[in-house]
Amino acid sequence: SPMSVANAKHTVLNPVIPYTGPIPGGLHPGEIIIIQGTVPPDADRFQIDLSSGCSTKPRSDVALHFSPRFKGSPCVVCNSLLQENWGKEETLHQLPYKRGAPFETIILVHEDVFKVAVNGTHLLQYKHRIPLNRVDTFSVSGKVKVHAVGYIPNS
Ligand code: 9QG
């Protein structure tokens, strides 16, 4: 069924980038995060991170690092950061984002994976490397403008 920021229980509007904030109530299967934004014309990359806390020193674990890259061969790199170490990258050599264009990204939380859709089409899934119950922080950074972030609860 169609989901939009209008369905969101919590919405963050026009956050200053880089943005880090709490995920209201944490993350549970069935929940959805919607990110609406625009890619600047000069973008090289940006990233959406779902993390365990917001510490910068030491750096918090990142359960999902989702990084669209526009330079060289376009791709989306996903990874996790554990105890300040990046794991094995999962790279999709496909990029549904366009420089200068608006987008809507939806992260669907499942028990075993995150599923990411862009502009209404499924893009990738990423198997959890960090338990969902540790994920409580949302960040966006890099070359991107964000108009709205919406959190849609599961019930
Ligand atoms: O480059 O790749 C993901 O595997 C690294 C990047 C790093 C991540 C990582 O330098 O950059 O994308 O949070 C970070 O440190 C980001 C911005 C092998």
Short mmCIF file of C-alpha atoms and ligand atoms in Angstrom, two decimals:
data_model
loop_
_atom_site.label_atom_id
_atom_site.label_comp_id
_atom_site.label_asym_id
_atom_site.label_seq_id
_atom_site.Cartn_x
_atom_site.Cartn_y
_atom_site.Cartn_z
CA SER A 1 0.00 0.00 0.00
CA PRO A 2 1.30 3.51 -0.79
CA MET A 3 3.18 5.11 2.09
CA SER A 4 4.08 8.77 2.22
CA VAL A 5 5.40 11.24 4.77
CA ALA A 6 1.74 12.12 5.39
CA ASN A 7 1.48 8.74 7.18
CA ALA A 8 4.46 9.50 9.40
CA LYS A 9 4.13 9.64 13.17
CA HIS A 10 7.25 11.80 13.41
CA THR A 11 8.62 14.07 10.72
CA VAL A 12 11.85 16.04 10.53
CA LEU A 13 11.65 18.90 8.04
CA ASN A 14 14.58 20.46 6.18
CA PRO A 15 17.31 19.21 8.52
CA VAL A 16 20.70 20.88 8.31
CA ILE A 17 23.13 18.37 6.69
CA PRO A 18 25.03 16.63 8.22
CA TYR A 19 22.01 15.59 10.31
CA THR A 20 21.93 13.09 13.18
CA GLY A 21 18.85 12.45 15.29
CA PRO A 22 17.09 9.78 17.31
CA ILE A 23 14.78 7.23 15.69
CA PRO A 24 11.59 7.65 17.75
CA GLY A 25 11.06 4.47 19.78
CA GLY A 26 13.88 2.62 18.03
CA LEU A 27 13.49 0.29 15.05
CA HIS A 28 11.18 -2.71 14.81
CA PRO A 29 10.12 -5.04 11.99
CA GLY A 30 7.38 -3.45 9.90
CA GLU A 31 8.56 0.09 10.47
CA ILE A 32 9.44 2.44 7.64
CA ILE A 33 11.71 5.45 7.28
CA ILE A 34 10.98 7.78 4.35
CA ILE A 35 13.59 10.25 3.15
CA GLN A 36 12.60 12.90 0.60
CA GLY A 37 15.36 15.01 -0.83
CA THR A 38 17.22 16.35 -3.84
CA VAL A 39 20.68 15.48 -5.13
CA PRO A 40 22.72 18.65 -5.82
CA PRO A 41 24.08 19.05 -9.38
CA ASP A 42 27.69 18.66 -8.12
CA ALA A 43 27.14 15.64 -5.87
CA ASP A 44 29.91 13.04 -5.62
CA ARG A 45 28.27 10.96 -2.89
CA PHE A 46 25.97 11.07 0.11
CA GLN A 47 25.11 8.59 2.82
CA ILE A 48 22.21 7.53 5.00
CA ASP A 49 23.28 5.77 8.22
CA LEU A 50 21.30 3.81 10.80
CA SER A 51 23.44 3.62 13.92
CA SER A 52 23.66 2.40 17.48
CA GLY A 53 23.95 5.67 19.37
CA CYS A 54 25.45 8.94 18.21
CA SER A 55 28.94 8.87 19.69
CA THR A 56 31.65 10.33 17.47
CA LYS A 57 34.61 9.33 19.69
CA PRO A 58 34.64 6.40 19.62
CA ARG A 59 32.45 6.29 16.57
CA SER A 60 29.13 4.47 17.09
CA ASP A 61 28.47 1.23 15.28
CA VAL A 62 26.61 1.71 11.99
CA ALA A 63 24.08 -1.03 11.21
CA LEU A 64 23.29 0.29 7.73
CA HIS A 65 25.56 2.64 5.81
CA PHE A 66 23.81 3.35 2.50
CA SER A 67 26.01 5.35 0.15
CA PRO A 68 24.96 6.37 -3.39
CA ARG A 69 28.06 7.32 -5.43
CA PHE A 70 27.96 9.42 -8.60
CA LYS A 71 31.65 9.62 -9.56
CA GLY A 72 33.34 7.01 -11.72
CA SER A 73 31.07 4.03 -12.24
CA PRO A 74 27.80 4.90 -10.51
CA CYS A 75 26.86 2.58 -7.67
CA VAL A 76 25.34 2.23 -4.23
CA VAL A 77 27.67 0.92 -1.52
CA CYS A 78 26.24 -0.58 1.67
CA ASN A 79 28.27 -1.59 4.68
CA SER A 80 28.33 -1.70 8.49
CA LEU A 81 30.82 -0.16 10.92
CA LEU A 82 31.63 -2.38 13.92
CA GLN A 83 33.98 -1.14 16.64
CA GLU A 84 35.19 1.55 14.23
CA ASN A 85 35.96 -0.97 11.47
CA TRP A 86 34.15 -1.16 8.14
CA GLY A 87 33.09 -4.66 7.14
CA LYS A 88 32.74 -6.11 3.66
CA GLU A 89 31.07 -3.72 1.22
CA GLU A 90 27.93 -4.81 -0.62
CA THR A 91 28.00 -2.83 -3.86
CA LEU A 92 25.15 -2.53 -6.33
CA HIS A 93 26.34 -1.29 -9.73
CA GLN A 94 23.13 0.56 -10.38
CA LEU A 95 22.18 4.08 -9.29
CA PRO A 96 18.54 5.22 -9.33
CA TYR A 97 19.48 8.70 -8.08
CA LYS A 98 20.30 11.52 -10.51
CA ARG A 99 22.33 14.65 -9.89
CA GLY A 100 19.97 17.63 -9.75
CA ALA A 101 16.88 15.48 -9.25
CA PRO A 102 14.48 14.99 -6.34
CA PHE A 103 14.08 11.51 -4.86
CA GLU A 104 12.14 9.52 -2.32
CA THR A 105 13.93 6.70 -0.50
CA ILE A 106 12.08 4.24 1.69
CA ILE A 107 13.83 1.97 4.17
CA LEU A 108 11.59 -0.93 5.21
CA VAL A 109 12.63 -2.76 8.35
CA HIS A 110 12.30 -6.54 8.28
CA GLU A 111 13.38 -9.03 10.92
CA ASP A 112 16.33 -10.25 8.81
CA VAL A 113 17.00 -7.43 6.35
CA PHE A 114 16.53 -3.77 5.52
CA LYS A 115 14.81 -3.29 2.17
CA VAL A 116 15.48 -0.05 0.34
CA ALA A 117 13.24 1.37 -2.38
CA VAL A 118 13.91 4.51 -4.42
CA ASN A 119 11.21 6.44 -6.27
CA GLY A 120 8.73 3.62 -5.79
CA THR A 121 10.97 0.77 -6.99
CA HIS A 122 12.78 -1.80 -4.81
CA LEU A 123 16.56 -1.28 -5.06
CA LEU A 124 18.32 -3.63 -2.64
CA GLN A 125 18.17 -5.52 0.61
CA TYR A 126 20.84 -5.67 3.28
CA LYS A 127 21.06 -8.46 5.86
CA HIS A 128 21.39 -7.26 9.46
CA ARG A 129 24.91 -7.48 10.90
CA ILE A 130 23.93 -5.62 14.08
CA PRO A 131 20.79 -6.56 16.06
CA LEU A 132 17.85 -4.28 15.27
CA ASN A 133 17.28 -3.55 18.95
CA ARG A 134 20.60 -1.69 19.03
CA VAL A 135 19.66 0.69 16.20
CA ASP A 136 18.33 4.01 17.47
CA THR A 137 19.97 6.82 15.47
CA PHE A 138 19.44 8.17 11.96
CA SER A 139 22.00 10.25 10.04
CA VAL A 140 22.32 11.82 6.61
CA SER A 141 25.54 13.38 5.38
CA GLY A 142 27.42 14.22 2.21
CA LYS A 143 26.17 16.06 -0.88
CA VAL A 144 22.41 15.93 -0.50
CA LYS A 145 19.53 18.19 0.43
CA VAL A 146 16.82 16.62 2.59
CA HIS A 147 13.28 18.01 2.56
CA ALA A 148 11.71 15.56 4.99
CA VAL A 149 12.40 12.44 7.02
CA GLY A 150 9.32 10.52 8.18
CA TYR A 151 9.09 7.65 10.66
CA ILE A 152 6.11 5.35 10.16
CA PRO A 153 5.45 2.95 13.05
CA ASN A 154 4.36 -0.65 12.50
CA SER A 155 0.87 -0.57 13.97
O1 9QG B 1 35.95 3.88 1.75
O2 9QG B 1 33.93 3.16 2.58
C1 9QG B 1 31.93 2.11 3.35
O3 9QG B 1 32.49 0.85 3.13
C2 9QG B 1 35.05 3.99 2.84
C3 9QG B 1 34.61 5.43 3.00
C4 9QG B 1 33.58 5.53 4.11
C5 9QG B 1 32.45 4.55 3.89
C6 9QG B 1 33.02 3.15 3.65
O4 9QG B 1 35.71 6.24 3.30
O5 9QG B 1 33.13 6.87 4.11
O6 9QG B 1 31.67 4.93 2.76
O7 9QG B 1 31.40 7.14 7.18
C7 9QG B 1 32.40 7.12 6.46
O8 9QG B 1 33.55 7.03 6.89
C8 9QG B 1 32.11 7.31 5.01
C9 9QG B 1 31.73 8.75 4.74
C10 9QG B 1 36.59 2.61 1.67
#
